[in-house]
Amino acid sequence: MSDRIVILYGSETGNAEEYAKYLKLRLKSYNLKPTLSSLDAFPLKKLVTDTDHLIIICSTTGQGELPRNSKSFMKFICKKKLPVDLFQHVRLTTLGLGDSSYSKYNYAIKKIHARMMQLGCHELSPRCEADEMSPEGVDGFYLEWETQLLAALSKFFPMSTEPDLTTVPMPEYKVSFKLAADQLAQNSLLTKMYNSLQVGTVISNERITSADHFQDVRRIKITSRNLKYYPGDTISLYPCNFDSDVEAFLESQPQWLEVADKPLKVRNLVDGEQVITLRNLIKYHLDIMSIPRRSFFAILWHFCDATTEDGQREQEKLKEFGSFADPEELYNYANRPRRSILETLTEFKNNLTVPVSYILDLIPLIKPRMFSIASRPSETEVEVVAAIVEYRTIIRRIRRGLCTRWLKALQEGDEVHLSIDRSSFKITQSPIIMVAPGTGIAPMKSLVDEILHQNSLQELFLFFGCRHAEKDHLIKSFWEKSDNLHVYSCFSRDEDSEYKYVQDAIIANYTLIGDLLLNQDAKIFVCGSSGKMPREVKLTFVEAVKRYNSMSEEDAKRYILELEDNGRYKEDAW
């Protein structure tokens, strides 16, 4: 039976979830009935009782780590007492989303796939490890993998040779209006959707870059009760949409505006039936400022009125965006200019009539945003250092990130929802080498604050990078002078700076670095934006130990890789 096909995803930023959603739409168009869930949300018993064909799509985060919504699943399947034939009835295929510039490329899906096969799974179709750095991108890998998967499924289920693209897929979520408002949620459903949620109050929200600097970096302090965290841990914050954007979103569909403040009954979002107004559902839960993805358009085009020439043209355009016919078209329309869902609905509103019942299928949920904690452990206070995302696109529109725009607007006394996420970082007594360009300083500040507070003599070496000594030198007011804290500041735009980049400071001090690593068991902690920085910093450490110990290039690379494997080289990049 095709209802025993299960699609599970592990997703940190939403990419793996998007491919899983799109795949479900594709399988439904072939008259199959797959179940979709995150890895952790799927009842594990059903893998044994209700699953014959299993499809897992998972990304890799950080240094070969699994996304947060897949860790419980991995913990379960790694139990040693599980029988080797537990999943002998299951046919499995997997798709990994990764970046080959990282040493542990697609590590998460490799671990999941290998363990599931150890537990008895049979191959449904060849597994795939997609590389976003390749010329064809993840889309190219996905298309080939999907083709093989459909061919494999056709051996087990009666499937038409062509998908049915005309029938509107039934909504996954059950949404309807309720007559009485006796069960109306106060504002949001956050506390029912997320475990371990706490309420905090903003103490201060201070800009720590100069007013004339291009980037606004904030230092935000929040007070709460019974907080428990350690250096290296992260805080998840739960932003919401601005009222003006919510109103504009409702106005794009006048039929929504008429019922915006009436109680709405929602099922399948969380356990049981929940009641909330449409306005609050949009404000607190729907990411209307996110970039629309392929699955969004694959549903949306069905609601475009094509009875006029203009409507027909718009329906064809939306339909094209929702397929792989020309991926470049979707990229140019949505991704390149960073166009939002709100802007898309506004642009096509003249010919669109979207039923409220499809709103949760169309619009992704607002995901909590994670920030490295910037304060030493405290039960009553937590601190965040975050850059406000604001830029101008190729269509000359200013873009602002949903969460950082919300952060910027926070005022003293405002309430926020938060949760703490533990990291694997552990403080040892050996020296610590810290590399932190820009807001990568946040977890380093937590670590340094804690060690200095303990009056420890542990040696700390901080390589901090920014543009200007007078504009974005974030750390200048963080600490008093201390004998065991050695700071190397690098200013990339100041002509008189001793070091331009953190790599320059590391290689200039290769004797110190080599001695710390090879003779003093030092630990390296690198934090900052992903992309070139982590890779170039790692290559610089390779060069430093190579010079210090007259190693060959290969031996130096192997040594740094061993530091990673042994937990002495940690990266936290976003």
XYZ file of C-alpha atoms in Angstrom:
574
model
C 0.000 0.000 0.000
C 1.337 3.417 -0.947
C 0.377 4.874 2.432
C 3.308 2.879 3.836
C 5.776 5.183 2.036
C 7.438 7.483 4.582
C 9.530 10.577 3.847
C 11.628 11.776 6.800
C 13.867 14.840 6.843
C 16.556 16.358 9.034
C 16.819 20.076 8.360
C 18.493 23.006 10.105
C 17.830 25.896 7.705
C 14.869 24.457 5.796
C 16.618 23.184 2.638
C 16.226 19.463 3.332
C 12.656 20.078 4.498
C 11.889 21.881 1.217
C 13.140 18.980 -0.927
C 11.136 16.575 1.240
C 7.975 18.675 0.816
C 8.490 18.908 -2.920
C 9.075 15.164 -3.176
C 5.825 14.509 -1.334
C 3.945 16.685 -3.840
C 5.614 14.786 -6.668
C 4.693 11.362 -5.259
C 1.100 12.499 -4.679
C 0.906 13.569 -8.329
C 1.593 9.904 -9.193
C -1.330 8.886 -6.961
C 0.894 7.696 -4.107
C 0.138 8.552 -0.480
C 3.395 9.238 1.359
C 3.688 10.390 4.962
C 5.989 13.362 5.655
C 7.677 14.165 8.965
C 10.904 15.368 10.500
C 13.096 12.520 11.734
C 12.510 13.280 15.410
C 8.755 13.877 15.126
C 7.981 10.525 13.488
C 6.836 7.858 15.993
C 9.647 5.316 15.902
C 7.265 2.386 16.394
C 5.728 3.179 13.011
C 9.048 2.436 11.314
C 8.411 -1.157 12.339
C 4.617 -1.340 12.040
C 3.630 1.114 9.270
C 6.636 1.569 6.959
C 7.682 -0.467 3.926
C 9.457 2.191 1.851
C 11.554 4.773 3.658
C 13.026 7.947 2.139
C 15.373 10.056 4.276
C 16.588 13.515 3.255
C 19.096 15.112 5.608
C 21.562 17.996 5.617
C 24.848 18.193 7.499
C 25.585 21.112 9.825
C 28.790 22.373 11.421
C 31.548 19.780 11.646
C 29.619 16.747 10.459
C 26.744 17.232 12.900
C 23.118 16.268 12.444
C 20.360 18.905 12.381
C 18.618 19.397 15.707
C 15.394 17.753 14.510
C 17.180 14.480 13.749
C 19.384 13.897 16.801
C 16.838 11.868 18.797
C 16.296 9.614 15.790
C 20.051 9.062 15.460
C 20.372 8.376 19.171
C 17.697 5.688 18.910
C 19.096 3.860 15.870
C 22.583 3.859 17.415
C 21.465 1.840 20.435
C 23.665 -1.237 20.599
C 20.883 -3.583 21.726
C 18.783 -3.129 18.586
C 18.446 -6.363 16.582
C 20.270 -6.453 13.231
C 17.037 -7.416 11.454
C 14.901 -4.638 12.988
C 14.233 -2.994 9.613
C 14.555 -6.027 7.323
C 11.089 -5.246 5.933
C 12.103 -1.683 4.902
C 13.406 -0.567 1.512
C 15.517 2.563 1.963
C 16.912 5.397 -0.103
C 18.599 8.558 1.170
C 19.497 12.017 -0.094
C 22.160 14.092 1.638
C 22.554 17.847 1.277
C 26.116 19.028 1.814
C 28.989 21.295 0.882
C 32.154 19.582 -0.370
C 34.326 22.450 0.881
C 33.847 21.042 4.402
C 35.971 18.087 5.498
C 32.971 16.147 6.838
C 30.931 16.542 3.672
C 27.491 14.883 3.928
C 28.645 13.182 7.100
C 25.148 13.117 8.650
C 23.465 11.175 5.841
C 26.417 8.792 5.599
C 26.022 7.919 9.295
C 22.252 7.512 9.043
C 22.381 5.425 5.870
C 25.149 3.130 7.126
C 23.380 2.486 10.429
C 19.986 1.830 8.814
C 21.587 -0.713 6.486
C 23.243 -2.364 9.507
C 19.747 -2.726 10.996
C 18.507 -4.699 8.003
C 17.244 -2.151 5.458
C 17.342 -3.072 1.766
C 18.176 -0.587 -0.980
C 15.149 0.968 -2.668
C 17.158 3.108 -5.099
C 20.749 4.399 -5.087
C 21.522 6.878 -2.321
C 22.696 10.347 -3.302
C 25.051 12.884 -1.740
C 24.233 16.287 -3.243
C 26.944 18.948 -3.339
C 25.850 22.569 -3.346
C 29.327 23.581 -4.562
C 29.003 21.601 -7.807
C 28.124 23.326 -11.120
C 24.702 21.611 -11.252
C 23.938 22.485 -7.636
C 21.702 20.427 -5.360
C 18.868 20.575 -7.929
C 20.873 18.568 -10.440
C 21.596 15.831 -7.908
C 17.978 15.830 -6.713
C 16.528 15.396 -10.214
C 18.704 12.370 -10.994
C 17.954 10.849 -7.590
C 14.201 11.459 -7.938
C 14.161 9.830 -11.393
C 15.780 6.693 -9.978
C 13.436 6.718 -6.988
C 10.294 6.968 -9.154
C 11.532 4.105 -11.331
C 12.102 1.987 -8.210
C 8.667 2.766 -6.731
C 6.965 1.887 -10.020
C 8.034 -1.720 -9.445
C 5.955 -1.869 -6.275
C 2.966 0.380 -7.032
C 0.736 0.982 -10.042
C 1.837 4.419 -11.250
C 0.904 6.433 -14.296
C 3.717 7.232 -16.698
C 3.023 10.962 -16.318
C 2.189 12.882 -13.120
C -1.240 14.461 -12.640
C -0.400 18.155 -12.435
C -3.945 19.505 -12.813
C -5.505 18.289 -9.559
C -4.996 20.555 -6.565
C -3.281 18.515 -3.814
C -5.360 18.163 -0.668
C -4.091 20.332 2.215
C -2.039 18.590 4.887
C -3.276 20.837 7.673
C -6.934 21.044 8.664
C -7.929 24.699 8.938
C -11.488 25.934 9.470
C -13.322 28.728 11.230
C -14.849 28.104 14.643
C -18.064 29.672 15.877
C -17.095 30.032 19.528
C -13.864 31.493 20.839
C -13.837 29.822 24.227
C -10.567 27.965 23.505
C -8.838 30.870 21.763
C -5.075 30.919 22.275
C -3.932 34.120 23.958
C -1.512 35.076 21.206
C 0.608 32.286 19.802
C 0.965 28.515 19.969
C 4.708 28.642 20.659
C 4.541 27.022 24.092
C 2.582 24.113 22.599
C 4.909 23.709 19.625
C 8.269 23.792 21.414
C 9.507 22.102 24.569
C 11.614 23.846 27.228
C 10.444 27.291 26.162
C 11.118 30.116 28.610
C 9.974 33.717 28.767
C 12.591 36.440 29.139
C 12.544 40.217 29.458
C 14.861 42.562 27.573
C 17.184 44.480 29.919
C 19.080 46.437 27.275
C 19.577 46.628 23.513
C 22.736 48.561 22.667
C 24.491 49.223 19.365
C 28.216 48.487 19.756
C 29.434 49.638 16.336
C 29.833 53.339 15.575
C 26.846 55.162 14.088
C 28.714 55.768 10.818
C 29.699 52.098 10.361
C 27.885 50.203 7.609
C 26.849 47.383 9.943
C 24.717 47.674 13.056
C 25.884 45.130 15.653
C 23.765 44.734 18.773
C 24.574 43.655 22.301
C 21.291 42.490 23.830
C 20.826 41.443 27.442
C 17.828 39.378 28.523
C 16.775 38.376 32.023
C 14.884 35.190 32.866
C 14.679 32.574 35.610
C 16.392 29.223 36.125
C 18.689 29.610 33.133
C 21.283 26.893 32.710
C 23.995 27.209 30.088
C 27.757 26.964 29.581
C 30.338 28.514 27.225
C 29.718 27.352 23.660
C 25.971 26.892 24.163
C 23.435 28.657 21.962
C 20.179 30.473 22.595
C 17.181 30.108 20.286
C 14.998 33.178 19.928
C 11.505 33.149 18.443
C 10.847 36.269 16.330
C 7.510 37.406 14.959
C 6.328 39.466 11.985
C 5.666 43.189 12.196
C 1.998 44.234 12.328
C 2.374 46.342 9.162
C 3.648 43.325 7.211
C 0.840 41.135 8.551
C -1.715 43.729 7.431
C -0.150 43.952 3.957
C -0.179 40.155 3.721
C -3.882 40.024 4.619
C -4.675 42.802 2.148
C -3.102 40.748 -0.670
C -6.061 38.375 -0.224
C -9.126 40.483 0.727
C -11.126 37.368 1.673
C -8.545 36.747 4.424
C -8.837 40.291 5.740
C -12.556 39.856 6.345
C -11.999 36.908 8.710
C -8.568 37.877 10.106
C -9.747 38.281 13.702
C -12.182 35.382 13.868
C -11.175 32.196 15.710
C -9.522 29.648 13.442
C -9.463 25.936 14.223
C -6.149 24.270 13.313
C -5.342 20.561 13.334
C -2.110 18.662 12.498
C 0.104 21.615 13.473
C 0.573 20.370 17.028
C -1.148 17.638 19.010
C -4.870 18.063 19.238
C -7.005 20.905 17.953
C -5.800 24.474 18.462
C -7.724 27.729 18.121
C -6.048 30.980 17.102
C -6.996 33.964 14.961
C -5.722 34.074 11.404
C -3.944 37.353 12.185
C -2.023 35.845 15.106
C -1.272 32.669 13.141
C 0.401 34.843 10.512
C 2.112 37.176 12.992
C 3.650 34.555 15.280
C 4.007 31.472 13.102
C 4.172 32.063 9.330
C 7.413 33.207 7.715
C 5.881 35.598 5.189
C 9.232 37.401 4.800
C 11.088 34.269 3.681
C 12.036 33.598 0.060
C 9.369 31.480 -1.689
C 10.568 28.023 -2.662
C 9.607 25.592 -5.381
C 6.972 23.737 -3.316
C 5.257 27.090 -2.612
C 4.786 27.776 -6.324
C 3.862 24.139 -7.035
C 0.736 24.684 -4.910
C 0.146 28.394 -5.532
C -0.358 28.238 -9.323
C -3.536 26.184 -8.829
C -5.215 29.254 -7.290
C -4.435 31.631 -10.148
C -7.438 32.555 -12.312
C -6.435 31.887 -15.929
C -9.692 33.057 -17.578
C -8.014 36.280 -18.762
C -4.906 36.690 -20.867
C -3.126 38.340 -17.962
C -4.188 35.586 -15.587
C -3.124 32.864 -17.994
C 0.312 34.433 -18.337
C 0.702 34.686 -14.554
C -0.487 31.112 -14.014
C 2.089 29.831 -16.515
C 4.797 31.832 -14.770
C 3.860 30.471 -11.321
C 3.636 26.955 -12.727
C 7.113 27.304 -14.226
C 8.525 28.448 -10.867
C 6.987 25.344 -9.250
C 8.749 22.894 -11.547
C 12.287 22.029 -12.603
C 11.579 23.087 -16.185
C 13.954 26.035 -15.873
C 15.518 26.317 -12.390
C 17.277 29.509 -13.424
C 13.894 31.265 -13.752
C 13.008 30.577 -10.112
C 16.486 31.666 -8.992
C 16.266 34.926 -10.925
C 12.771 35.706 -9.671
C 13.045 34.712 -6.003
C 16.557 33.948 -4.767
C 18.671 36.473 -6.606
C 16.643 39.558 -5.560
C 15.731 37.901 -2.209
C 12.050 38.461 -2.983
C 9.722 37.561 -0.093
C 6.497 35.547 0.001
C 4.686 38.758 0.960
C 6.030 40.518 -2.143
C 5.142 37.547 -4.344
C 1.516 37.426 -3.203
C 1.243 41.199 -3.584
C 2.655 41.032 -7.114
C 0.211 38.337 -8.280
C -2.782 39.366 -6.133
C -5.007 40.498 -9.025
C -5.447 36.932 -10.251
C -4.924 34.961 -7.032
C -7.624 33.664 -4.691
C -6.002 31.419 -2.095
C -8.276 29.485 0.287
C -7.433 29.923 3.971
C -7.382 26.124 4.243
C -4.097 26.073 2.294
C -2.263 28.791 4.209
C -0.215 26.385 6.342
C 0.685 24.264 3.324
C 1.886 27.316 1.418
C 3.745 29.372 4.017
C 6.622 27.849 6.018
C 6.630 28.205 9.776
C 8.930 30.783 11.381
C 11.918 28.846 12.637
C 13.682 29.797 15.857
C 16.939 31.652 15.228
C 20.048 30.412 17.015
C 22.728 32.696 18.430
C 25.898 31.859 20.301
C 25.569 32.976 23.904
C 27.965 35.841 24.686
C 27.847 35.867 28.494
C 29.349 33.680 31.191
C 26.940 31.190 32.831
C 24.184 32.824 34.875
C 20.810 31.636 36.178
C 19.174 35.015 35.619
C 20.766 36.698 32.586
C 21.876 35.863 29.064
C 23.578 38.019 26.447
C 23.565 37.997 22.625
C 25.898 39.794 20.190
C 24.255 39.879 16.744
C 24.688 41.744 13.456
C 21.576 43.292 11.931
C 21.064 41.894 8.420
C 20.308 44.764 6.062
C 21.341 45.134 2.422
C 20.177 46.372 -0.967
C 19.375 43.809 -3.690
C 19.808 43.901 -7.460
C 16.272 45.303 -7.754
C 17.365 48.182 -5.496
C 15.146 47.176 -2.600
C 16.438 47.162 0.949
C 16.252 43.731 2.560
C 16.149 43.150 6.301
C 16.318 39.765 7.991
C 13.132 38.885 9.871
C 14.868 38.039 13.147
C 17.520 40.745 13.201
C 14.948 43.397 12.253
C 12.877 42.137 15.189
C 15.968 42.162 17.419
C 16.774 45.740 16.454
C 13.265 46.854 17.436
C 13.348 45.202 20.880
C 13.099 47.665 23.748
C 13.742 47.448 27.454
C 10.870 45.582 29.108
C 9.785 43.642 25.995
C 9.049 39.958 26.544
C 10.691 37.308 24.342
C 10.484 33.533 24.117
C 13.770 31.636 24.298
C 15.288 28.214 24.745
C 18.847 27.054 25.446
C 20.631 24.501 23.272
C 23.637 22.622 24.627
C 26.852 22.283 22.618
C 29.580 19.661 22.734
C 32.220 22.264 23.673
C 34.082 21.461 26.886
C 36.524 23.669 28.785
C 39.843 21.956 29.473
C 42.832 23.263 31.387
C 45.106 23.399 28.340
C 45.619 26.676 26.427
C 42.834 27.785 24.072
C 43.444 29.456 20.697
C 40.356 31.412 19.627
C 39.749 32.792 16.129
C 36.806 35.167 15.860
C 36.182 37.579 12.987
C 33.218 39.911 13.604
C 30.274 38.572 15.619
C 32.094 35.251 15.851
C 33.344 36.832 19.081
C 30.095 35.922 20.890
C 30.969 32.404 22.140
C 34.567 33.507 22.781
C 33.284 36.267 25.049
C 31.294 33.692 27.030
C 34.373 31.504 27.367
C 36.766 34.326 28.295
C 34.281 35.859 30.753
C 33.920 32.526 32.543
C 37.643 31.747 32.747
C 38.534 35.254 33.954
C 35.669 35.153 36.480
C 37.134 31.951 37.924
C 40.517 33.696 38.300
C 41.982 30.814 36.343
C 45.532 31.057 35.037
C 44.579 29.176 31.858
C 46.272 30.778 28.848
C 43.892 32.297 26.278
C 44.951 33.499 22.814
C 42.335 35.472 20.906
C 42.695 36.396 17.227
C 39.941 38.929 16.558
C 39.185 40.446 13.158
C 37.084 43.411 12.055
C 37.351 46.349 9.618
C 38.253 49.408 11.675
C 39.731 49.990 15.114
C 37.378 52.918 15.678
C 34.145 51.596 14.136
C 33.573 47.881 14.719
C 36.206 46.906 17.274
C 33.587 44.974 19.243
C 35.876 43.693 21.977
C 37.487 46.980 23.058
C 35.157 47.395 26.040
C 34.684 43.719 26.929
C 37.612 43.003 29.265
C 40.153 44.649 31.530
C 43.813 43.803 30.864
C 44.665 40.311 32.059
C 48.004 38.495 32.127
C 46.584 35.257 30.710
C 44.442 36.821 27.946
C 46.509 37.584 24.845
C 44.615 39.496 22.143
C 45.716 39.915 18.523
C 43.419 42.452 16.840
C 43.310 42.602 13.033
C 41.805 45.558 11.129
C 41.315 44.846 7.440
C 40.583 48.433 6.361
C 43.062 50.352 8.536
C 46.316 51.018 6.678
C 48.417 51.220 9.831
C 47.159 47.924 11.252
C 49.867 45.392 12.125
C 47.617 42.609 10.848
C 44.919 42.847 8.163
C 43.238 39.494 8.703
C 43.248 36.834 11.424
C 45.212 34.582 9.058
C 48.016 37.182 8.969
C 48.254 37.232 12.759
C 48.229 33.434 13.009
C 51.015 32.940 10.467
C 53.078 35.821 11.909
C 52.971 33.978 15.245
C 53.514 30.488 13.839
C 56.197 29.708 16.422
C 53.759 30.408 19.250
C 50.949 28.490 17.505
C 53.176 25.505 16.759
C 54.421 25.326 20.336
C 50.894 25.593 21.768
C 49.554 22.840 19.532
C 52.431 20.369 19.475
C 53.855 20.843 22.969
C 51.046 22.214 25.152
C 47.989 20.295 23.919
C 46.186 23.536 23.019
C 42.641 23.560 21.709
C 41.441 25.647 18.714
C 38.007 27.285 18.568
C 37.017 29.057 15.313
C 33.767 30.981 15.040
C 32.284 33.319 12.420
C 30.550 33.394 9.059
C 30.737 30.327 6.838
C 32.268 30.433 3.392
C 35.918 31.258 2.847
C 36.856 32.156 6.418
C 36.781 28.708 8.135
C 38.557 27.078 5.207
C 41.298 29.728 4.964
C 41.853 29.748 8.727
C 42.284 25.981 8.709
C 44.809 26.206 5.875
C 46.656 28.858 7.868
C 46.939 26.529 10.870
C 48.229 23.849 8.488
C 50.907 26.284 7.288
C 51.773 27.302 10.878
C 52.460 23.755 12.111
C 54.240 22.969 8.831
C 56.673 25.868 9.372
C 57.098 25.203 13.077
C 57.899 21.505 12.807
C 59.291 21.362 9.247
C 56.442 19.026 8.307
C 55.398 18.151 4.784
C 52.140 19.657 3.515
C 50.389 16.295 3.764
C 51.587 15.623 7.316
C 50.504 19.084 8.433
C 47.028 18.604 6.914
C 46.759 15.213 8.548
C 47.742 16.679 11.900
C 45.042 19.376 11.778
C 42.490 16.767 10.676
C 43.448 14.659 13.681
C 42.853 17.676 15.923
C 39.309 17.846 14.503
C 38.708 14.141 15.053
C 39.999 14.393 18.628
C 37.839 17.395 19.488
C 40.758 19.826 19.714
C 39.702 21.825 16.630
C 36.126 23.118 16.817
C 34.336 25.240 14.230
C 31.081 27.119 14.628
C 30.192 28.805 11.337
C 26.907 30.156 10.004
